[in-house]
Coordinates of N, CA, C and O in Angstrom, one line a residue:
X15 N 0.9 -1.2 0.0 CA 0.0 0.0 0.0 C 0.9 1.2 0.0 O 2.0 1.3 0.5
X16 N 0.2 2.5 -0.8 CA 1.4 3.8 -1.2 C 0.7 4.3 -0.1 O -0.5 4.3 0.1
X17 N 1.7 4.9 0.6 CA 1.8 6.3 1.3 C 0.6 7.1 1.3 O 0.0 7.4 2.4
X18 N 0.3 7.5 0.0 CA -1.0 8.0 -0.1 C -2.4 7.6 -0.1 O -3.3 8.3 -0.1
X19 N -2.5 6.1 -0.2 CA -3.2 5.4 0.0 C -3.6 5.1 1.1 O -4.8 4.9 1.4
X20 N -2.6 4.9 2.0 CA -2.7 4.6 3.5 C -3.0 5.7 4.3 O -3.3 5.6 5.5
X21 N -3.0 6.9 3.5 CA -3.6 8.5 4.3 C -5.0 8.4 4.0 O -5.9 8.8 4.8
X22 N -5.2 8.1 3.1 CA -6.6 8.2 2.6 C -7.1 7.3 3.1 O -8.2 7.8 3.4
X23 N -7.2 6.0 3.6 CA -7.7 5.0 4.5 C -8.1 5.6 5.8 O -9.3 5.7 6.2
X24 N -6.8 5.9 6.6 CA -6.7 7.0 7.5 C -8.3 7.4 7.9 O -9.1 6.9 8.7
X25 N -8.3 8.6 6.6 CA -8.8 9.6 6.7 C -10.5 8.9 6.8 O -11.6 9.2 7.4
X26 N -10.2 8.1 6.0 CA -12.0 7.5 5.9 C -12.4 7.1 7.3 O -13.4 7.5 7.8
X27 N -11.4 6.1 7.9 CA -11.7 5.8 8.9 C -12.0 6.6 10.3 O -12.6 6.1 11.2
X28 N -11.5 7.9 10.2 CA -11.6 8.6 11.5 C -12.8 9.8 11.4 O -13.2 10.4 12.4
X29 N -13.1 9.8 10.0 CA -14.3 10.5 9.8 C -15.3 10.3 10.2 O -15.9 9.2 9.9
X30 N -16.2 11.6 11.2 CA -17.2 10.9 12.5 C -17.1 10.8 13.6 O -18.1 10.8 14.3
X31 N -15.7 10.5 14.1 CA -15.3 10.0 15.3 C -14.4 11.0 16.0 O -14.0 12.1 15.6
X32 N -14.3 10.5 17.1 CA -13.6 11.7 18.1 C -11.8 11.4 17.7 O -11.1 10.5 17.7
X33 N -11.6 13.3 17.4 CA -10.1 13.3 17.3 C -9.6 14.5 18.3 O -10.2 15.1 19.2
X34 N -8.3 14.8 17.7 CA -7.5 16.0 18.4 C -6.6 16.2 17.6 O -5.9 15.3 17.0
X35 N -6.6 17.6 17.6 CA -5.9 18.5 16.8 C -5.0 19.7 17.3 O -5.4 20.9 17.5
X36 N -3.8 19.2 17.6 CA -2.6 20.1 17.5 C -2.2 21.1 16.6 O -1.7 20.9 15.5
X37 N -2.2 21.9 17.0 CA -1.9 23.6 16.5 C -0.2 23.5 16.4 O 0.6 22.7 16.8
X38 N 0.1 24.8 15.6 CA 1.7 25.2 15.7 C 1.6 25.6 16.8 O 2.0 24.6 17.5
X39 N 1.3 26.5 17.5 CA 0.9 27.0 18.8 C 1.2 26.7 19.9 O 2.0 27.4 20.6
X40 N 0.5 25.2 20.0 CA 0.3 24.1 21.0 C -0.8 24.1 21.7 O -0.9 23.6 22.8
X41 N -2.0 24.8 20.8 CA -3.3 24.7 21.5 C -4.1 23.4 20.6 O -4.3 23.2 19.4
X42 N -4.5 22.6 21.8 CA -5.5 21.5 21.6 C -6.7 22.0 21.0 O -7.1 23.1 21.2
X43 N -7.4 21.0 20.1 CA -9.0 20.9 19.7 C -9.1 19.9 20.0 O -8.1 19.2 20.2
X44 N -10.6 19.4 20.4 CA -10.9 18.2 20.5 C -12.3 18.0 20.1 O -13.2 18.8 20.5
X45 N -12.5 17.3 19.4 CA -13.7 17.2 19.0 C -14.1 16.0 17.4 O -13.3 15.4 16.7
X46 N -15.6 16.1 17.3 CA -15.8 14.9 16.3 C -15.5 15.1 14.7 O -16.4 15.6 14.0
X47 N -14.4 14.6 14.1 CA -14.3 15.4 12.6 C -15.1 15.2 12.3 O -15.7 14.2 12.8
X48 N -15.6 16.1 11.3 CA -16.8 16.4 10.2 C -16.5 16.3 8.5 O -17.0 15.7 7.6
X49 N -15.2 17.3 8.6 CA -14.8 17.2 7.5 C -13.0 17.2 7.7 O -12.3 17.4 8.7
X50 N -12.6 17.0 5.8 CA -11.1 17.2 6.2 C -11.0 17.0 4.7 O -11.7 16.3 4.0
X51 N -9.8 18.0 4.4 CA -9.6 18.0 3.0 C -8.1 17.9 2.6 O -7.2 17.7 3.5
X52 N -7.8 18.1 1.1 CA -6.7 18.1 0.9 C -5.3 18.9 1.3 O -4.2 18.8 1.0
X53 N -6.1 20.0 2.4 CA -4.9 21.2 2.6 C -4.9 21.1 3.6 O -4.4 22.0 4.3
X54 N -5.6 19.8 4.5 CA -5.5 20.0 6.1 C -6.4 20.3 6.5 O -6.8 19.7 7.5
X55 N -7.3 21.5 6.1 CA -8.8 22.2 6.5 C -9.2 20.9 7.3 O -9.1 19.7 7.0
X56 N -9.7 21.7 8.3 CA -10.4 20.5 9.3 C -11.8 21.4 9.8 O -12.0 22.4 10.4
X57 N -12.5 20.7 9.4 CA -14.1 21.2 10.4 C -14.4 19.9 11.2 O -14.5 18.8 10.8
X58 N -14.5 20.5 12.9 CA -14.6 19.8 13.4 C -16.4 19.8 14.3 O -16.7 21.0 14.4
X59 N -17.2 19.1 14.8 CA -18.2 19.1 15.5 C -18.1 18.7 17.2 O -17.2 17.9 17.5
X60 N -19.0 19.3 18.3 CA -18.5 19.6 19.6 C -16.7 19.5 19.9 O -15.9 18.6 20.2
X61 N -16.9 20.9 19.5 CA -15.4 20.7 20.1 C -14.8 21.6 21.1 O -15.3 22.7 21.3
X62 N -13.9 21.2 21.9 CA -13.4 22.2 23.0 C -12.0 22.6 22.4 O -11.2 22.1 21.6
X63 N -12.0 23.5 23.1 CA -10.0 24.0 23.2 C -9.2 23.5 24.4 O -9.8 23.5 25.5
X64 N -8.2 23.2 24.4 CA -7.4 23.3 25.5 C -6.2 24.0 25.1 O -5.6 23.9 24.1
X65 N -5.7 24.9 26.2 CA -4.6 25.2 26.5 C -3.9 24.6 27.3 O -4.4 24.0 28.2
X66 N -2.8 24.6 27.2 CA -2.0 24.1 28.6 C -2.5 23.0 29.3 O -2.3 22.7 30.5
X67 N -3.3 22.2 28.5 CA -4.2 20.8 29.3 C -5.4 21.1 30.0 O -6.1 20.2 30.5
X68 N -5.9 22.9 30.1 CA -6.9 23.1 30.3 C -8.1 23.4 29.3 O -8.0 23.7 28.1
X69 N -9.2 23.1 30.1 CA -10.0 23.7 29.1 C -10.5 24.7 29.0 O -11.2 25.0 30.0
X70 N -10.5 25.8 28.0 CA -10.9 27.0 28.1 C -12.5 27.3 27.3 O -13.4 27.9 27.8
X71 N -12.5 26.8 26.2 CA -13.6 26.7 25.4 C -14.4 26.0 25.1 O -13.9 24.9 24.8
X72 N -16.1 26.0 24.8 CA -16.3 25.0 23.8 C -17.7 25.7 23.1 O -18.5 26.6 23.4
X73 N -17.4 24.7 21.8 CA -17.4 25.7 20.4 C -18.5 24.2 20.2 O -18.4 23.1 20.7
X74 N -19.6 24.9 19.0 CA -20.7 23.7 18.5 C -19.7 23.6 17.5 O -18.9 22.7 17.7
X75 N -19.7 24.3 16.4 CA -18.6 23.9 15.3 C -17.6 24.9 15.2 O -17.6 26.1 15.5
X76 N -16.7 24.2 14.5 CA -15.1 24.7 14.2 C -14.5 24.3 13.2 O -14.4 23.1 13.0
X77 N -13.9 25.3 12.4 CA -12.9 25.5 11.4 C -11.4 25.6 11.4 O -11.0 26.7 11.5
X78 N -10.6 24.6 11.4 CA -9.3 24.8 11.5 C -8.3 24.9 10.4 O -7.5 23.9 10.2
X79 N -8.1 26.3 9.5 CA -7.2 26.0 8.6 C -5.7 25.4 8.6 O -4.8 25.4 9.6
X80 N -5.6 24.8 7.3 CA -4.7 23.6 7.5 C -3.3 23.8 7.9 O -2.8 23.1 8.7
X81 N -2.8 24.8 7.2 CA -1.6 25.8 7.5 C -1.4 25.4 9.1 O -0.4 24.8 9.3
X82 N -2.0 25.6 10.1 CA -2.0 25.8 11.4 C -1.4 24.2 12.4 O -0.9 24.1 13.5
X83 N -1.8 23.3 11.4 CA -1.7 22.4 12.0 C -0.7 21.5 12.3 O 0.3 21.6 11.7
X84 N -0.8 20.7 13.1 CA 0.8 20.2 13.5 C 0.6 18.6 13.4 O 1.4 17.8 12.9
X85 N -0.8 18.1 13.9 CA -1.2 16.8 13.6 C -2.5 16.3 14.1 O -3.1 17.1 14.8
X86 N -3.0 15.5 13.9 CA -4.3 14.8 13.9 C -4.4 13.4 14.7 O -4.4 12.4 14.1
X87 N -4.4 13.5 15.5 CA -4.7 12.3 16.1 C -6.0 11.4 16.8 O -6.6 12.1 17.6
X88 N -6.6 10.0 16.8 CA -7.5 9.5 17.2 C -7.8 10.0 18.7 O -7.1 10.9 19.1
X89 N -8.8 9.5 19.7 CA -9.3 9.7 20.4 C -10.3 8.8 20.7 O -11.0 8.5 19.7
X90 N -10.8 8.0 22.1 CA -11.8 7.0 22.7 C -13.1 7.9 22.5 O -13.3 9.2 22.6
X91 N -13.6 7.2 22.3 CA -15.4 8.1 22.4 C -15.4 8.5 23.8 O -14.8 8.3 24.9
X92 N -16.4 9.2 23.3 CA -16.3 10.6 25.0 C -17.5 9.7 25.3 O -18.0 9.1 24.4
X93 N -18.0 9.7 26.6 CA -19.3 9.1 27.6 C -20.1 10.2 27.5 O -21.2 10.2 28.1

């Protein structure tokens, strides 16, 4: 399987589900992707922010341009 292929699997699979999203920053998102495209754009559903491991916000939906991002990672379903 190419590289690109295995992103794209990835991607299918985590779509719907609870992720987290790393900023250049180092500010956390957390919340359910919705969407996700080829530049990174991330729209996410219930999502919070964290700083510093806290939480400061939460947002019904969110737009994260791609530029910004550092990485994408899974996440356990919230209770």
């Amino acid at each position: 399987m190419s590289r690109k292929e295995a992103l794209s699997q990835f991607i299918n699979q985590i779509h719907g589900r609870p992720v987290a999203v790393k900023l250049n920053n180092g500010v956390d998102y957390r919340g359910v992707l919705a969407c996700l495209d080829g530049y990174m754009n991330i729209a996410l559903d219930q999502t919070e922010e964290y700083v510093n491991g806290q939480l400061k916000n939460k947002y019904g939906d969110a737009f994260i341009r791609g530029n910004n991002v550092l990485y994408i990672s899974t996440q356990k379903r919230r209770v």
